[in-house]
GROMACS .gro file of C-alpha atoms in nm:
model
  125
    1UNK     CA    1   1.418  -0.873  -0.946
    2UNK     CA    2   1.249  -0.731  -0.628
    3UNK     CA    3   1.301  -0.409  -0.472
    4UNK     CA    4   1.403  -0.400  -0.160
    5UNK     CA    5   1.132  -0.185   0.060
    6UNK     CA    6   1.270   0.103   0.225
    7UNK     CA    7   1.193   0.177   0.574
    8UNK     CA    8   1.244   0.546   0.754
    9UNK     CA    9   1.376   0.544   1.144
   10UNK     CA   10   1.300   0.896   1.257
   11UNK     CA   11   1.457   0.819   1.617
   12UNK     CA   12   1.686   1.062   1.832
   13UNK     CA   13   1.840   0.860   2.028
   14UNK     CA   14   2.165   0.709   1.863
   15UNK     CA   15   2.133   0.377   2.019
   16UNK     CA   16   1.781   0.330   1.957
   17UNK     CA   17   1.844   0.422   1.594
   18UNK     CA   18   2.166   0.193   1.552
   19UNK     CA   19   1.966  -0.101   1.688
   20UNK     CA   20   1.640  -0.076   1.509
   21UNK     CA   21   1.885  -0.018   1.167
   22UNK     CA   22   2.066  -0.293   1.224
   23UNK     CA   23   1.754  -0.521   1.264
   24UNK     CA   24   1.564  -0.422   0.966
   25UNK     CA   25   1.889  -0.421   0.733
   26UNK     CA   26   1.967  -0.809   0.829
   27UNK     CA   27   1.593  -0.881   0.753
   28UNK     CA   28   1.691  -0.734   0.395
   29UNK     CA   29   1.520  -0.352   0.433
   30UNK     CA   30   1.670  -0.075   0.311
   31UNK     CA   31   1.688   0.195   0.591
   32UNK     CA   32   1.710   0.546   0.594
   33UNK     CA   33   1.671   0.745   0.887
   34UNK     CA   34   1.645   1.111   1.069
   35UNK     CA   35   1.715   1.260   1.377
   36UNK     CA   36   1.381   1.461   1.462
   37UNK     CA   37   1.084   1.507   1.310
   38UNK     CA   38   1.129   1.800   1.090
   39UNK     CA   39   1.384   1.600   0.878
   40UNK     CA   40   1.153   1.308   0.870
   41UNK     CA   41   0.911   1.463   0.693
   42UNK     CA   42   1.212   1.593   0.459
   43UNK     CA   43   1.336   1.223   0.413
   44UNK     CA   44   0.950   1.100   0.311
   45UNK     CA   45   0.927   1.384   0.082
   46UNK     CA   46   1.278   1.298  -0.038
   47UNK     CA   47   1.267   0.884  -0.014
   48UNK     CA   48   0.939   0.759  -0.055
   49UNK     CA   49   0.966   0.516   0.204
   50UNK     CA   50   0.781   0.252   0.195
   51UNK     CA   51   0.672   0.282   0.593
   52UNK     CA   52   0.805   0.533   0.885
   53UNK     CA   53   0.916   0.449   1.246
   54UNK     CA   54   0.881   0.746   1.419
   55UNK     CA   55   0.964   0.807   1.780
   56UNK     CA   56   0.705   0.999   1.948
   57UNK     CA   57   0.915   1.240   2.182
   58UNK     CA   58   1.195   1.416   1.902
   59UNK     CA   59   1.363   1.743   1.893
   60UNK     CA   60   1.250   2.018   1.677
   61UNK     CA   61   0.927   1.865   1.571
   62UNK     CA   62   0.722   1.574   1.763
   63UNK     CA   63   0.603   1.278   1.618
   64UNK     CA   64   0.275   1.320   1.653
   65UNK     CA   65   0.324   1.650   1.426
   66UNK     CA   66   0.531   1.511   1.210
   67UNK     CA   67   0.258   1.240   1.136
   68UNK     CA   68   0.039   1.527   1.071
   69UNK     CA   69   0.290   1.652   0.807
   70UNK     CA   70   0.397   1.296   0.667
   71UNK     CA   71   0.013   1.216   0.600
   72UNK     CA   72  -0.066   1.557   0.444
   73UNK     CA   73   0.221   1.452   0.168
   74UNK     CA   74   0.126   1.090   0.159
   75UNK     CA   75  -0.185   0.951   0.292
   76UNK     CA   76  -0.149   0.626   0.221
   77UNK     CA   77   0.182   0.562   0.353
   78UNK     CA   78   0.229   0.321   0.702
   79UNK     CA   79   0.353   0.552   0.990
   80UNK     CA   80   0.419   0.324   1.335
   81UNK     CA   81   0.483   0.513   1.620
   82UNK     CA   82   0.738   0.338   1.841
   83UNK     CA   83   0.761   0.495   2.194
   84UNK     CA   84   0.848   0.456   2.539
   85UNK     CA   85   0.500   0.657   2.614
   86UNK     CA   86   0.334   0.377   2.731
   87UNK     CA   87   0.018   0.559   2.879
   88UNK     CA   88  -0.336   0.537   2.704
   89UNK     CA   89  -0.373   0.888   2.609
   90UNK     CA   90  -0.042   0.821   2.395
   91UNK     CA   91  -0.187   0.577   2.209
   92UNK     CA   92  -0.509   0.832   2.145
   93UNK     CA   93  -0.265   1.154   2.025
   94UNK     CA   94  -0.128   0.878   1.772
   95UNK     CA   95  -0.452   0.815   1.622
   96UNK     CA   96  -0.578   1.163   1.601
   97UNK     CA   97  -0.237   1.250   1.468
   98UNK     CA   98  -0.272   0.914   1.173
   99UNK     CA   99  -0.074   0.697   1.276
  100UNK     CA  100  -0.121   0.328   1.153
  101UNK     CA  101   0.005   0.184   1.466
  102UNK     CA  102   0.143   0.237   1.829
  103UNK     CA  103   0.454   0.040   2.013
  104UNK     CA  104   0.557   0.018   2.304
  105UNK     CA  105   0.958   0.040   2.377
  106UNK     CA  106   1.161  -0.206   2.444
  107UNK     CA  107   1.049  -0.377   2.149
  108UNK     CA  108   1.218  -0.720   2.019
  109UNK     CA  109   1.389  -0.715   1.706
  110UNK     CA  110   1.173  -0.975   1.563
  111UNK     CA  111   0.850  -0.826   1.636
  112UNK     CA  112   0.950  -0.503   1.488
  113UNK     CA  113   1.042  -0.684   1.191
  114UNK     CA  114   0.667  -0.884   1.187
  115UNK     CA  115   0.511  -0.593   1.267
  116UNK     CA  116   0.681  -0.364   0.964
  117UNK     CA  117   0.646  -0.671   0.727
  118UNK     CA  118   0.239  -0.709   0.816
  119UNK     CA  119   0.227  -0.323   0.767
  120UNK     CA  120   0.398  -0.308   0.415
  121UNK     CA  121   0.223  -0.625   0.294
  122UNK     CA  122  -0.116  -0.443   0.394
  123UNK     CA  123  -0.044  -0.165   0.163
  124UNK     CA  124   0.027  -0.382  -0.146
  125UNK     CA  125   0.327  -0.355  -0.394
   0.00000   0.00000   0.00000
């Protein structure tokens, strides 16, 4: 029987969170999700997700630092950032910071969905 992957929303804003939940749980991923980006680093620690949606702009901790954090406790793990910063120096903090990938917001439910499935199938079972 296969496991269902587990994916980690760290996203702030309720209705940003709610959508991109419901999207990933009808494509069959189990979600778990924080609020800012101290307790995302909590949940990876806690829930070995299998890849992290992180916003970029979150209370308490950034995304960009949380990145940092996620990738000092596991390197090889798939963080996307998924932000309404749209500018290029965004996309250049996300490298520095790790990060496996940088979106743009509003994003479609079905490309989020490609683009987490080509992400997980890149790391492997």
């Amino acid at each position: 029987m296969e496991t269902r992957r587990t994916v980690l929303v760290v996203e702030d804003d309720e209705d940003h969170r709610a959508i991109t939940t419901m999207a990933l749980e009808h494509a069959g991923f189990r979600v778990v999700s924080a609020v800012n980006g101290a307790a995302g680093v909590d949940e990876v620690v806690r829930e070995r997700p299998d890849l992290v949606l992180m916003d970029a702009s979150l209370p308490q901790m950034d995304g960009w630092t949380a990145t940092v954090k996620i990738k000092e406790h596991a390197p090889d793990l798939c963080v996307l950032i998924v932000s309404a910063h749209a500018m290029p120096q965004h996309r250049e903090m996300a490298a520095a910071a790790g990060c496996d990938g940088y979106y743009t917001k509003p994003i479609l439910p079905a490309e989020l969905i490609r683009i987490v499935r080509d992400c997980i199938d890149r790391q492997g079972p």
